PDB file of C-alpha atoms in Angstrom:
ATOM      1  CA  GLN A   1      24.393 -15.679  49.976  1.00 67.00           C
ATOM      2  CA  LYS A   2      25.676 -13.983  47.047  1.00 76.00           C
ATOM      3  CA  GLU A   3      26.508 -15.217  43.924  1.00 88.00           C
ATOM      4  CA  VAL A   4      29.992 -12.961  44.941  1.00 93.00           C
ATOM      5  CA  GLU A   5      31.743 -11.493  47.705  1.00 93.00           C
ATOM      6  CA  GLN A   6      33.678  -8.843  47.974  1.00 93.00           C
ATOM      7  CA  ASP A   7      36.022  -7.444  50.956  1.00 84.00           C
ATOM      8  CA  PRO A   8      33.850  -4.025  51.088  1.00 73.00           C
ATOM      9  CA  GLY A   9      36.590  -1.587  52.994  1.00 81.00           C
ATOM     10  CA  PRO A  10      37.900   0.850  53.000  1.00 91.00           C
ATOM     11  CA  LEU A  11      40.743  -0.313  52.853  1.00 94.00           C
ATOM     12  CA  SER A  12      43.853   3.003  53.254  1.00 96.00           C
ATOM     13  CA  VAL A  13      47.344   1.628  52.978  1.00 96.00           C
ATOM     14  CA  PRO A  14      51.067   3.764  52.450  1.00 97.00           C
ATOM     15  CA  GLU A  15      52.447   4.491  49.650  1.00 97.00           C
ATOM     16  CA  GLY A  16      53.834   1.545  48.768  1.00 97.00           C
ATOM     17  CA  ALA A  17      52.542  -0.782  50.125  1.00 97.00           C
ATOM     18  CA  ILE A  18      51.469  -4.547  48.704  1.00 97.00           C
ATOM     19  CA  VAL A  19      47.761  -4.448  48.516  1.00 96.00           C
ATOM     20  CA  SER A  20      45.458  -7.574  48.399  1.00 96.00           C
ATOM     21  CA  LEU A  21      41.942  -7.762  46.884  1.00 96.00           C
ATOM     22  CA  ASN A  22      40.288 -10.423  47.319  1.00 96.00           C
ATOM     23  CA  CYS A  23      36.709 -12.251  46.257  1.00 96.00           C
ATOM     24  CA  THR A  24      34.782 -15.237  46.850  1.00 96.00           C
ATOM     25  CA  TYR A  25      31.955 -17.090  44.552  1.00 95.00           C
ATOM     26  CA  SER A  26      29.470 -19.766  44.889  1.00 93.00           C
ATOM     27  CA  ASN A  27      28.363 -20.779  41.369  1.00 91.00           C
ATOM     28  CA  SER A  28      31.081 -23.291  39.653  1.00 91.00           C
ATOM     29  CA  ALA A  29      29.761 -22.724  35.969  1.00 89.00           C
ATOM     30  CA  PHE A  30      31.665 -19.279  36.770  1.00 90.00           C
ATOM     31  CA  GLN A  31      35.180 -19.658  34.050  1.00 87.00           C
ATOM     32  CA  TYR A  32      36.352 -16.210  33.640  1.00 90.00           C
ATOM     33  CA  PHE A  33      37.342 -14.025  36.684  1.00 93.00           C
ATOM     34  CA  MET A  34      38.085 -10.035  35.801  1.00 94.00           C
ATOM     35  CA  TRP A  35      39.525  -6.800  38.133  1.00 96.00           C
ATOM     36  CA  TYR A  36      38.009  -3.922  36.432  1.00 96.00           C
ATOM     37  CA  ARG A  37      39.135  -0.308  38.377  1.00 97.00           C
ATOM     38  CA  GLN A  38      36.693   2.209  38.257  1.00 97.00           C
ATOM     39  CA  TYR A  39      37.271   5.424  38.942  1.00 95.00           C
ATOM     40  CA  SER A  40      34.999   8.502  40.642  1.00 92.00           C
ATOM     41  CA  ARG A  41      33.049   9.348  37.912  1.00 88.00           C
ATOM     42  CA  LYS A  42      34.036   7.121  35.213  1.00 93.00           C
ATOM     43  CA  GLY A  43      33.411   3.927  33.738  1.00 95.00           C
ATOM     44  CA  PRO A  44      34.997   0.832  34.649  1.00 95.00           C
ATOM     45  CA  GLU A  45      38.525  -0.322  33.167  1.00 94.00           C
ATOM     46  CA  LEU A  46      39.738  -3.786  32.858  1.00 93.00           C
ATOM     47  CA  LEU A  47      43.160  -4.546  34.619  1.00 94.00           C
ATOM     48  CA  MET A  48      42.955  -8.350  34.765  1.00 93.00           C
ATOM     49  CA  TYR A  49      41.437 -11.254  32.579  1.00 90.00           C
ATOM     50  CA  THR A  50      41.866 -14.880  32.913  1.00 88.00           C
ATOM     51  CA  TYR A  51      40.398 -18.425  32.600  1.00 84.00           C
ATOM     52  CA  SER A  52      41.847 -20.259  34.445  1.00 82.00           C
ATOM     53  CA  SER A  53      43.443 -20.915  37.964  1.00 87.00           C
ATOM     54  CA  GLY A  54      46.619 -20.174  38.788  1.00 90.00           C
ATOM     55  CA  ASN A  55      48.305 -16.600  38.297  1.00 92.00           C
ATOM     56  CA  LYS A  56      48.143 -13.623  35.660  1.00 93.00           C
ATOM     57  CA  GLU A  57      50.912 -11.055  36.164  1.00 95.00           C
ATOM     58  CA  ASP A  58      50.879  -7.824  34.386  1.00 93.00           C
ATOM     59  CA  GLY A  59      53.017  -5.229  35.585  1.00 96.00           C
ATOM     60  CA  ARG A  60      52.448  -4.205  38.940  1.00 97.00           C
ATOM     61  CA  PHE A  61      48.862  -6.532  39.090  1.00 97.00           C
ATOM     62  CA  THR A  62      49.084 -10.062  39.569  1.00 96.00           C
ATOM     63  CA  ALA A  63      45.610 -11.933  39.812  1.00 96.00           C
ATOM     64  CA  GLN A  64      45.382 -15.238  41.055  1.00 96.00           C
ATOM     65  CA  VAL A  65      42.372 -17.623  40.715  1.00 95.00           C
ATOM     66  CA  ASP A  66      41.647 -21.371  42.823  1.00 94.00           C
ATOM     67  CA  LYS A  67      38.783 -22.329  41.633  1.00 92.00           C
ATOM     68  CA  SER A  68      39.113 -25.740  43.713  1.00 93.00           C
ATOM     69  CA  SER A  69      38.156 -22.638  46.371  1.00 94.00           C
ATOM     70  CA  LYS A  70      35.731 -20.548  44.529  1.00 94.00           C
ATOM     71  CA  TYR A  71      38.571 -17.174  45.666  1.00 94.00           C
ATOM     72  CA  ILE A  72      40.259 -14.493  43.121  1.00 96.00           C
ATOM     73  CA  SER A  73      42.891 -12.912  44.573  1.00 96.00           C
ATOM     74  CA  LEU A  74      44.390  -8.809  43.232  1.00 97.00           C
ATOM     75  CA  PHE A  75      47.947  -7.416  44.549  1.00 97.00           C
ATOM     76  CA  ILE A  76      49.286  -4.297  44.028  1.00 97.00           C
ATOM     77  CA  ARG A  77      53.181  -4.347  43.786  1.00 97.00           C
ATOM     78  CA  ASP A  78      54.474  -0.956  45.291  1.00 97.00           C
ATOM     79  CA  SER A  79      51.278   0.734  44.884  1.00 97.00           C
ATOM     80  CA  GLN A  80      50.438   4.924  44.193  1.00 97.00           C
ATOM     81  CA  PRO A  81      48.140   7.347  45.175  1.00 97.00           C
ATOM     82  CA  SER A  82      47.266   7.335  41.237  1.00 96.00           C
ATOM     83  CA  ASP A  83      46.349   3.775  42.402  1.00 97.00           C
ATOM     84  CA  SER A  84      43.216   4.953  44.250  1.00 97.00           C
ATOM     85  CA  ALA A  85      39.598   3.597  43.830  1.00 97.00           C
ATOM     86  CA  THR A  86      37.146   0.741  43.452  1.00 96.00           C
ATOM     87  CA  TYR A  87      38.456  -2.283  43.043  1.00 97.00           C
ATOM     88  CA  LEU A  88      36.541  -4.980  40.867  1.00 97.00           C
ATOM     89  CA  CYS A  89      36.172  -9.191  40.620  1.00 96.00           C
ATOM     90  CA  ALA A  90      33.341  -9.895  37.634  1.00 94.00           C
ATOM     91  CA  MET A  91      33.011 -12.844  36.928  1.00 91.00           C
ATOM     92  CA  SER A  92      31.331 -14.814  33.499  1.00 88.00           C
ATOM     93  CA  HIS A  93      30.209 -18.088  32.460  1.00 83.00           C
ATOM     94  CA  THR A  94      27.643 -18.803  29.041  1.00 79.00           C
ATOM     95  CA  ASP A  95      24.761 -21.498  29.082  1.00 75.00           C
ATOM     96  CA  ASN A  96      22.044 -21.906  27.712  1.00 74.00           C
ATOM     97  CA  TYR A  97      20.227 -18.970  27.910  1.00 73.00           C
ATOM     98  CA  GLY A  98      23.439 -16.470  26.757  1.00 75.00           C
ATOM     99  CA  GLN A  99      26.399 -14.706  28.617  1.00 76.00           C
ATOM    100  CA  ASN A 100      25.324 -13.370  32.341  1.00 82.00           C
ATOM    101  CA  PHE A 101      28.130 -11.518  33.652  1.00 86.00           C
ATOM    102  CA  VAL A 102      28.302 -10.531  38.241  1.00 91.00           C
ATOM    103  CA  PHE A 103      29.658  -8.293  39.935  1.00 94.00           C
ATOM    104  CA  GLY A 104      31.247  -8.413  43.827  1.00 95.00           C
ATOM    105  CA  PRO A 105      29.837  -5.063  45.222  1.00 94.00           C
ATOM    106  CA  GLY A 106      33.356  -3.481  45.170  1.00 95.00           C
ATOM    107  CA  THR A 107      36.331  -2.673  47.556  1.00 96.00           C
ATOM    108  CA  ARG A 108      37.578   1.211  48.292  1.00 95.00           C
ATOM    109  CA  LEU A 109      41.308   1.375  48.344  1.00 96.00           C
ATOM    110  CA  SER A 110      42.773   4.741  48.787  1.00 97.00           C
ATOM    111  CA  VAL A 111      47.388   5.327  48.830  1.00 97.00           C
ATOM    112  CA  LEU A 112      48.337   7.508  51.525  1.00 96.00           C
ATOM    113  CA  PRO A 113      51.537   9.356  49.670  1.00 94.00           C
TER     114      PRO A 113
ATOM    115  CA  GLU B   1      40.816   2.325  18.155  1.00 57.00           C
ATOM    116  CA  THR B   2      37.174   4.475  18.742  1.00 69.00           C
ATOM    117  CA  GLY B   3      36.143   3.399  22.835  1.00 91.00           C
ATOM    118  CA  VAL B   4      32.709   2.473  23.586  1.00 95.00           C
ATOM    119  CA  THR B   5      31.447   5.628  23.587  1.00 96.00           C
ATOM    120  CA  GLN B   6      27.906   6.562  25.785  1.00 97.00           C
ATOM    121  CA  SER B   7      24.720   8.647  25.595  1.00 96.00           C
ATOM    122  CA  PRO B   8      23.561  11.851  26.954  1.00 97.00           C
ATOM    123  CA  THR B   9      26.304  11.762  29.993  1.00 96.00           C
ATOM    124  CA  HIS B  10      23.211  12.913  32.483  1.00 96.00           C
ATOM    125  CA  LEU B  11      19.412  12.799  32.039  1.00 96.00           C
ATOM    126  CA  ILE B  12      16.756  13.726  34.582  1.00 97.00           C
ATOM    127  CA  LYS B  13      13.246  12.243  34.011  1.00 97.00           C
ATOM    128  CA  THR B  14      10.163  11.870  36.764  1.00 97.00           C
ATOM    129  CA  ARG B  15       8.393   8.582  37.417  1.00 97.00           C
ATOM    130  CA  GLY B  16       6.007   6.623  34.813  1.00 97.00           C
ATOM    131  CA  GLN B  17       8.511   8.373  31.468  1.00 97.00           C
ATOM    132  CA  GLN B  18      10.217   6.128  29.590  1.00 98.00           C
ATOM    133  CA  VAL B  19      14.189   6.138  28.807  1.00 98.00           C
ATOM    134  CA  THR B  20      15.959   5.911  25.427  1.00 98.00           C
ATOM    135  CA  LEU B  21      19.899   5.753  26.534  1.00 98.00           C
ATOM    136  CA  ARG B  22      22.180   4.700  23.543  1.00 98.00           C
ATOM    137  CA  CYS B  23      25.584   3.072  22.939  1.00 97.00           C
ATOM    138  CA  SER B  24      28.420   3.300  20.650  1.00 96.00           C
ATOM    139  CA  SER B  25      30.515  -0.012  20.586  1.00 93.00           C
ATOM    140  CA  GLN B  26      34.586   0.013  20.380  1.00 91.00           C
ATOM    141  CA  SER B  27      35.845  -1.051  16.877  1.00 88.00           C
ATOM    142  CA  GLY B  28      36.331  -4.237  16.245  1.00 86.00           C
ATOM    143  CA  HIS B  29      33.236  -5.234  19.037  1.00 90.00           C
ATOM    144  CA  ASN B  30      30.420  -6.385  18.059  1.00 90.00           C
ATOM    145  CA  THR B  31      28.205  -7.356  21.420  1.00 91.00           C
ATOM    146  CA  VAL B  32      26.840  -5.342  23.699  1.00 94.00           C
ATOM    147  CA  SER B  33      26.060  -5.289  27.550  1.00 94.00           C
ATOM    148  CA  TRP B  34      23.878  -3.268  29.483  1.00 97.00           C
ATOM    149  CA  TYR B  35      24.356  -2.512  33.592  1.00 97.00           C
ATOM    150  CA  GLN B  36      22.306  -0.305  35.799  1.00 98.00           C
ATOM    151  CA  GLN B  37      25.217   0.466  38.672  1.00 97.00           C
ATOM    152  CA  ALA B  38      23.747   2.011  41.929  1.00 95.00           C
ATOM    153  CA  LEU B  39      25.637   4.232  44.620  1.00 91.00           C
ATOM    154  CA  GLY B  40      28.113   1.859  46.272  1.00 88.00           C
ATOM    155  CA  GLN B  41      27.133  -0.862  44.554  1.00 92.00           C
ATOM    156  CA  GLY B  42      29.063  -3.550  41.699  1.00 94.00           C
ATOM    157  CA  PRO B  43      27.420  -3.014  37.904  1.00 95.00           C
ATOM    158  CA  GLN B  44      24.363  -5.261  37.561  1.00 95.00           C
ATOM    159  CA  PHE B  45      24.223  -7.191  34.537  1.00 93.00           C
ATOM    160  CA  ILE B  46      21.394  -6.199  32.918  1.00 95.00           C
ATOM    161  CA  PHE B  47      21.198  -8.097  29.392  1.00 93.00           C
ATOM    162  CA  GLN B  48      23.544  -9.066  26.263  1.00 92.00           C
ATOM    163  CA  TYR B  49      23.219  -8.130  22.555  1.00 93.00           C
ATOM    164  CA  TYR B  50      24.328 -10.183  19.722  1.00 89.00           C
ATOM    165  CA  ARG B  51      24.207 -10.316  15.963  1.00 88.00           C
ATOM    166  CA  GLU B  52      21.263  -7.412  16.410  1.00 92.00           C
ATOM    167  CA  GLU B  53      19.288 -10.609  18.893  1.00 92.00           C
ATOM    168  CA  GLU B  54      18.765 -11.415  23.379  1.00 91.00           C
ATOM    169  CA  ASN B  55      21.783 -13.007  23.765  1.00 86.00           C
ATOM    170  CA  GLY B  56      21.720 -13.536  28.119  1.00 87.00           C
ATOM    171  CA  ARG B  57      19.321 -11.153  30.343  1.00 90.00           C
ATOM    172  CA  GLY B  58      20.031 -10.751  34.215  1.00 90.00           C
ATOM    173  CA  ASN B  59      17.248 -10.427  37.148  1.00 91.00           C
ATOM    174  CA  PHE B  60      16.031  -6.798  35.386  1.00 96.00           C
ATOM    175  CA  PRO B  61      11.712  -7.126  34.574  1.00 96.00           C
ATOM    176  CA  PRO B  62      10.082  -6.263  31.184  1.00 96.00           C
ATOM    177  CA  ARG B  63      10.080  -3.107  31.243  1.00 98.00           C
ATOM    178  CA  PHE B  64      13.787  -3.042  30.775  1.00 98.00           C
ATOM    179  CA  SER B  65      14.292  -3.321  27.003  1.00 97.00           C
ATOM    180  CA  GLY B  66      16.772  -2.683  23.985  1.00 96.00           C
ATOM    181  CA  LEU B  67      17.869  -2.924  20.394  1.00 96.00           C
ATOM    182  CA  GLN B  68      21.609  -3.477  18.316  1.00 96.00           C
ATOM    183  CA  PHE B  69      21.564  -2.432  15.517  1.00 94.00           C
ATOM    184  CA  PRO B  70      23.444  -3.568  12.858  1.00 93.00           C
ATOM    185  CA  ASN B  71      26.595  -1.358  12.553  1.00 90.00           C
ATOM    186  CA  TYR B  72      26.436  -2.384  16.797  1.00 92.00           C
ATOM    187  CA  SER B  73      25.822  -0.544  18.139  1.00 94.00           C
ATOM    188  CA  SER B  74      22.318  -0.351  20.634  1.00 96.00           C
ATOM    189  CA  GLU B  75      20.129   1.572  22.479  1.00 97.00           C
ATOM    190  CA  LEU B  76      18.586   0.617  25.912  1.00 98.00           C
ATOM    191  CA  ASN B  77      14.755   1.626  26.715  1.00 98.00           C
ATOM    192  CA  VAL B  78      13.291   2.008  30.367  1.00 98.00           C
ATOM    193  CA  ASN B  79      10.081   2.100  30.663  1.00 97.00           C
ATOM    194  CA  ALA B  80       7.368   3.245  33.507  1.00 97.00           C
ATOM    195  CA  LEU B  81      10.284   4.907  35.015  1.00 98.00           C
ATOM    196  CA  GLU B  82      10.497   4.068  38.888  1.00 97.00           C
ATOM    197  CA  LEU B  83      12.458   6.054  41.559  1.00 97.00           C
ATOM    198  CA  ASP B  84      14.517   2.602  42.046  1.00 96.00           C
ATOM    199  CA  ASP B  85      16.375   3.187  38.162  1.00 97.00           C
ATOM    200  CA  SER B  86      17.925   6.434  39.779  1.00 97.00           C
ATOM    201  CA  ALA B  87      21.742   5.181  38.905  1.00 97.00           C
ATOM    202  CA  LEU B  88      24.861   4.535  36.298  1.00 97.00           C
ATOM    203  CA  TYR B  89      23.679   2.953  33.347  1.00 98.00           C
ATOM    204  CA  LEU B  90      26.788   1.627  31.945  1.00 97.00           C
ATOM    205  CA  CYS B  91      27.650   0.511  28.900  1.00 97.00           C
ATOM    206  CA  ALA B  92      30.763  -2.410  27.579  1.00 95.00           C
ATOM    207  CA  SER B  93      31.161  -3.678  24.833  1.00 93.00           C
ATOM    208  CA  SER B  94      33.105  -6.728  23.760  1.00 89.00           C
ATOM    209  CA  LEU B  95      34.472  -9.855  20.392  1.00 86.00           C
ATOM    210  CA  TRP B  96      32.291 -12.762  20.260  1.00 77.00           C
ATOM    211  CA  THR B  97      34.282 -15.275  18.454  1.00 68.00           C
ATOM    212  CA  GLY B  98      30.325 -17.572  18.765  1.00 61.00           C
ATOM    213  CA  LEU B  99      32.654 -20.957  20.087  1.00 58.00           C
ATOM    214  CA  VAL B 100      33.999 -19.633  22.769  1.00 56.00           C
ATOM    215  CA  ASN B 101      33.364 -15.483  24.310  1.00 56.00           C
ATOM    216  CA  ASN B 102      37.860 -15.054  25.378  1.00 59.00           C
ATOM    217  CA  GLN B 103      37.698 -11.436  24.795  1.00 74.00           C
ATOM    218  CA  PRO B 104      36.805  -9.395  27.629  1.00 82.00           C
ATOM    219  CA  GLN B 105      34.477  -5.840  27.822  1.00 88.00           C
ATOM    220  CA  HIS B 106      35.104  -2.808  28.068  1.00 91.00           C
ATOM    221  CA  PHE B 107      32.764  -0.387  29.551  1.00 95.00           C
ATOM    222  CA  GLY B 108      31.964   3.661  28.083  1.00 96.00           C
ATOM    223  CA  ASP B 109      31.732   6.245  31.899  1.00 96.00           C
ATOM    224  CA  GLY B 110      28.175   5.560  31.781  1.00 97.00           C
ATOM    225  CA  THR B 111      24.792   7.932  31.661  1.00 97.00           C
ATOM    226  CA  ARG B 112      24.096   8.869  34.867  1.00 97.00           C
ATOM    227  CA  LEU B 113      19.856   9.107  35.124  1.00 97.00           C
ATOM    228  CA  SER B 114      17.872  10.426  37.902  1.00 97.00           C
ATOM    229  CA  ILE B 115      14.544   9.664  38.768  1.00 97.00           C
ATOM    230  CA  LEU B 116      12.371  12.602  40.837  1.00 94.00           C
TER     231      LEU B 116
END
């Protein structure tokens, strides 16, 4: 079992739809949870960052973390064509050897006008 | 505020050669991490540097090594290049507070390395 699994997509939705992106993980030591958006030929861009279970909202984006189920989600409301990109979940923990970061494989999203 | 910058943007090498990639961290950040991203995959954590020392490492062999300088910029060195090393190499910086790392990472646009 991979440490972080993510719905692979690709996912196509019409403009204005609500998008749900999901990741599961196996390591209960993960403390911080992130969502990044990556456009073609660019580096990942941070969208959301949280370290506790529950919901965090920022504009059209809502991040949800359920540590008991080892499950995180990103919801995008009123999706726009400019949201078309690859979405990466990421998580991190710190141990005696330092920090360790793990990314999911990404979900490719297309929002059709 | 200056973001994370990486150089060069593209590089072509042959098997067995050595390569050095460079990264300037975002202003105010003191920690740099390096990632390898193969086509269609998520970034794979190589290592992180804080206070010029390695502060965490992923599952990469010793021929991947790094440096961090007093101005927090960093280099990634890869020796004995293999075909599978062809990938996008990403640098990310963050602020480590020393107690709990409660600051997220910000990425550069990467160096695309091709091995022939």
